[in-house]
Amino acid sequence: MEQYCPVLQVVGYQNSGKTTLMEILIQRCSKAGKRVATIKHHGHHTPQKQESNLKDSERHQQAGAEVTAVEGGGSLQIHIKNQSWSLDQMVSLYKSFSPDLILVEGFKKEAYPKVVLLRDEKDLSLLHEASDIICAITWEKELKVREVDYPIYHLDDAVSYSEFILKKLSDDDD
């Protein structure tokens, strides 16, 4: 599918810090003058049934995102119904809003560039399940990650990983 702006996914298991990382990236990109749009995946329930997802999309808005959506159970929070929404369909829909960047929270199995959040050793399987990983961020300083061809950052090193991610996104703009 043709892309009209960079798309970056932030993936990880529940309570791994995805929304917090999204806020950091949204704020940094917004301050740099970029129009940011976000999409949050909620699995199999409709977004309206899950207060936490609505709060997460509000956190995206408060961080500076100009367009937000929560998808789950075939429903998109902007009240457009479909049997189910693929990430590609939502990215296409966002084209009309003219964002400079689309940040996606979730959708582990989709094929856009990803940042993977790892809480502990149990989460390492995600590195094998996900594709197009540009970097990983770990909660544990001594987490044993086998050789990979992308950088691994610690959660406390926000300056380094956010600069790396923003540089990667800027390179995609060219």
Short mmCIF file of C-alpha atoms in Angstrom, two decimals:
data_model
loop_
_atom_site.label_atom_id
_atom_site.label_comp_id
_atom_site.label_asym_id
_atom_site.label_seq_id
_atom_site.Cartn_x
_atom_site.Cartn_y
_atom_site.Cartn_z
CA MET A 1 0.00 0.00 0.00
CA GLU A 2 1.28 3.46 -0.90
CA GLN A 3 2.23 5.54 2.12
CA TYR A 4 1.79 9.31 2.09
CA CYS A 5 3.46 9.87 5.46
CA PRO A 6 5.51 7.80 7.91
CA VAL A 7 3.66 5.29 10.07
CA LEU A 8 5.24 3.98 13.27
CA GLN A 9 3.81 1.32 15.54
CA VAL A 10 4.44 1.11 19.29
CA VAL A 11 3.84 -2.46 20.42
CA GLY A 12 4.15 -4.42 23.66
CA TYR A 13 2.07 -6.48 26.00
CA GLN A 14 -0.46 -4.95 28.41
CA ASN A 15 0.98 -2.40 30.86
CA SER A 16 4.33 -2.24 29.08
CA GLY A 17 4.26 1.56 28.69
CA LYS A 18 2.88 1.93 25.15
CA THR A 19 0.65 4.93 25.89
CA THR A 20 3.41 6.70 27.84
CA LEU A 21 5.84 6.23 24.95
CA MET A 22 3.15 7.44 22.53
CA GLU A 23 2.78 10.62 24.64
CA ILE A 24 6.53 11.25 24.53
CA LEU A 25 6.66 10.81 20.75
CA ILE A 26 3.52 12.90 20.15
CA GLN A 27 4.88 15.76 22.28
CA ARG A 28 8.29 15.73 20.60
CA CYS A 29 6.82 15.61 17.10
CA SER A 30 4.20 18.28 17.85
CA LYS A 31 6.87 20.61 19.25
CA ALA A 32 8.80 20.06 16.01
CA GLY A 33 5.77 21.35 14.10
CA LYS A 34 4.50 17.98 12.83
CA ARG A 35 0.80 17.21 12.56
CA VAL A 36 0.43 13.91 14.41
CA ALA A 37 -2.42 11.42 14.08
CA THR A 38 -2.78 8.36 16.33
CA ILE A 39 -4.57 5.02 16.16
CA LYS A 40 -5.00 2.78 19.22
CA HIS A 41 -5.88 -0.88 18.87
CA HIS A 42 -8.05 -2.41 21.52
CA GLY A 43 -8.38 -6.06 20.59
CA HIS A 44 -11.85 -7.55 20.52
CA HIS A 45 -14.15 -5.23 22.48
CA THR A 46 -15.72 -2.03 21.23
CA PRO A 47 -13.84 1.05 22.46
CA GLN A 48 -16.91 2.50 24.22
CA LYS A 49 -16.98 -0.47 26.61
CA GLN A 50 -13.44 0.17 27.82
CA GLU A 51 -12.92 3.43 29.74
CA SER A 52 -9.15 2.90 29.76
CA ASN A 53 -8.99 3.09 25.95
CA LEU A 54 -10.95 6.32 25.89
CA LYS A 55 -8.58 7.70 28.52
CA ASP A 56 -5.60 6.61 26.40
CA SER A 57 -6.93 8.42 23.33
CA GLU A 58 -7.53 11.50 25.49
CA ARG A 59 -3.90 11.23 26.63
CA HIS A 60 -2.89 11.18 22.93
CA GLN A 61 -4.96 14.36 22.34
CA GLN A 62 -3.55 16.11 25.42
CA ALA A 63 -0.03 15.26 24.22
CA GLY A 64 -0.74 17.10 20.96
CA ALA A 65 -2.21 14.59 18.50
CA GLU A 66 -4.56 16.31 16.07
CA VAL A 67 -6.47 13.18 15.06
CA THR A 68 -7.06 10.12 17.29
CA ALA A 69 -9.00 6.89 16.97
CA VAL A 70 -9.55 3.75 19.01
CA GLU A 71 -10.38 0.56 17.11
CA GLY A 72 -11.74 -2.67 18.55
CA GLY A 73 -14.34 -5.30 17.83
CA GLY A 74 -15.00 -3.85 14.36
CA SER A 75 -15.83 -0.38 15.70
CA LEU A 76 -13.84 2.80 15.23
CA GLN A 77 -14.31 5.45 17.93
CA ILE A 78 -15.18 8.08 15.31
CA HIS A 79 -18.48 6.21 14.91
CA ILE A 80 -17.88 4.67 11.52
CA LYS A 81 -18.97 1.03 11.59
CA ASN A 82 -17.47 -1.74 9.52
CA GLN A 83 -17.28 -5.50 9.89
CA SER A 84 -13.69 -5.03 11.00
CA TRP A 85 -11.05 -2.39 10.48
CA SER A 86 -7.62 -3.26 9.16
CA LEU A 87 -4.74 -0.97 9.99
CA ASP A 88 -4.31 -0.24 6.25
CA GLN A 89 -7.96 0.92 6.04
CA MET A 90 -7.51 3.26 8.99
CA VAL A 91 -4.24 4.63 7.58
CA SER A 92 -6.05 5.32 4.28
CA LEU A 93 -8.88 7.06 6.15
CA TYR A 94 -6.36 9.31 7.90
CA LYS A 95 -5.03 10.55 4.55
CA SER A 96 -7.90 13.07 4.36
CA PHE A 97 -6.68 14.67 7.62
CA SER A 98 -3.22 15.40 6.07
CA PRO A 99 -1.05 14.29 9.00
CA ASP A 100 2.73 14.46 8.79
CA LEU A 101 3.00 11.29 10.87
CA ILE A 102 0.75 8.48 12.07
CA LEU A 103 1.63 6.82 15.38
CA VAL A 104 -0.07 3.49 16.03
CA GLU A 105 -0.45 1.89 19.45
CA GLY A 106 -0.79 -1.85 19.04
CA PHE A 107 -1.52 -4.06 15.99
CA LYS A 108 1.51 -6.28 16.75
CA LYS A 109 1.22 -8.36 13.57
CA GLU A 110 0.98 -5.53 11.04
CA ALA A 111 3.91 -4.70 8.75
CA TYR A 112 4.76 -1.10 9.59
CA PRO A 113 8.00 -0.08 11.36
CA LYS A 114 7.78 -0.84 15.09
CA VAL A 115 9.18 0.06 18.48
CA VAL A 116 8.80 -2.93 20.81
CA LEU A 117 8.45 -2.50 24.59
CA LEU A 118 9.71 -5.37 26.77
CA ARG A 119 8.96 -5.53 30.50
CA ASP A 120 10.89 -8.71 31.27
CA GLU A 121 12.17 -12.00 29.86
CA LYS A 122 8.62 -13.30 29.31
CA ASP A 123 8.07 -10.56 26.71
CA LEU A 124 11.07 -11.59 24.55
CA SER A 125 8.80 -13.76 22.37
CA LEU A 126 7.39 -10.53 20.94
CA LEU A 127 10.72 -9.92 19.19
CA HIS A 128 10.08 -13.09 17.16
CA GLU A 129 6.38 -12.40 16.54
CA ALA A 130 6.77 -8.81 15.32
CA SER A 131 8.26 -7.69 12.01
CA ASP A 132 9.92 -4.44 10.90
CA ILE A 133 11.36 -3.65 14.36
CA ILE A 134 13.45 -0.45 14.39
CA CYS A 135 14.34 -0.65 18.10
CA ALA A 136 13.34 -2.23 21.39
CA ILE A 137 12.97 -0.61 24.81
CA THR A 138 13.41 -2.74 27.93
CA TRP A 139 12.37 -2.23 31.53
CA GLU A 140 15.21 -4.42 32.83
CA LYS A 141 18.80 -3.21 32.42
CA GLU A 142 20.21 -6.73 32.16
CA LEU A 143 17.56 -8.27 29.91
CA LYS A 144 19.30 -10.90 27.76
CA VAL A 145 18.37 -10.19 24.15
CA ARG A 146 20.01 -12.35 21.48
CA GLU A 147 21.83 -10.63 18.66
CA VAL A 148 19.51 -8.37 16.73
CA ASP A 149 20.09 -5.83 13.97
CA TYR A 150 18.44 -2.91 15.79
CA PRO A 151 19.32 -0.97 18.94
CA ILE A 152 18.07 -1.93 22.41
CA TYR A 153 17.43 0.92 24.87
CA HIS A 154 16.56 1.00 28.56
CA LEU A 155 13.27 2.64 29.53
CA ASP A 156 15.13 5.32 31.54
CA ASP A 157 17.09 6.44 28.46
CA ALA A 158 14.20 8.43 26.95
CA VAL A 159 16.46 11.06 25.37
CA SER A 160 18.44 8.48 23.39
CA TYR A 161 15.55 6.36 22.16
CA SER A 162 13.27 9.28 21.35
CA GLU A 163 16.07 10.98 19.36
CA PHE A 164 16.75 7.70 17.52
CA ILE A 165 13.05 7.21 16.71
CA LEU A 166 12.57 10.82 15.57
CA LYS A 167 15.65 10.58 13.35
CA LYS A 168 14.29 7.35 11.83
CA LEU A 169 10.96 9.07 11.16
CA SER A 170 12.70 12.06 9.59
CA ASP A 171 14.72 9.75 7.36
CA ASP A 172 11.42 8.16 6.21
CA ASP A 173 10.14 11.64 5.29
CA ASP A 174 12.94 12.14 2.75
#
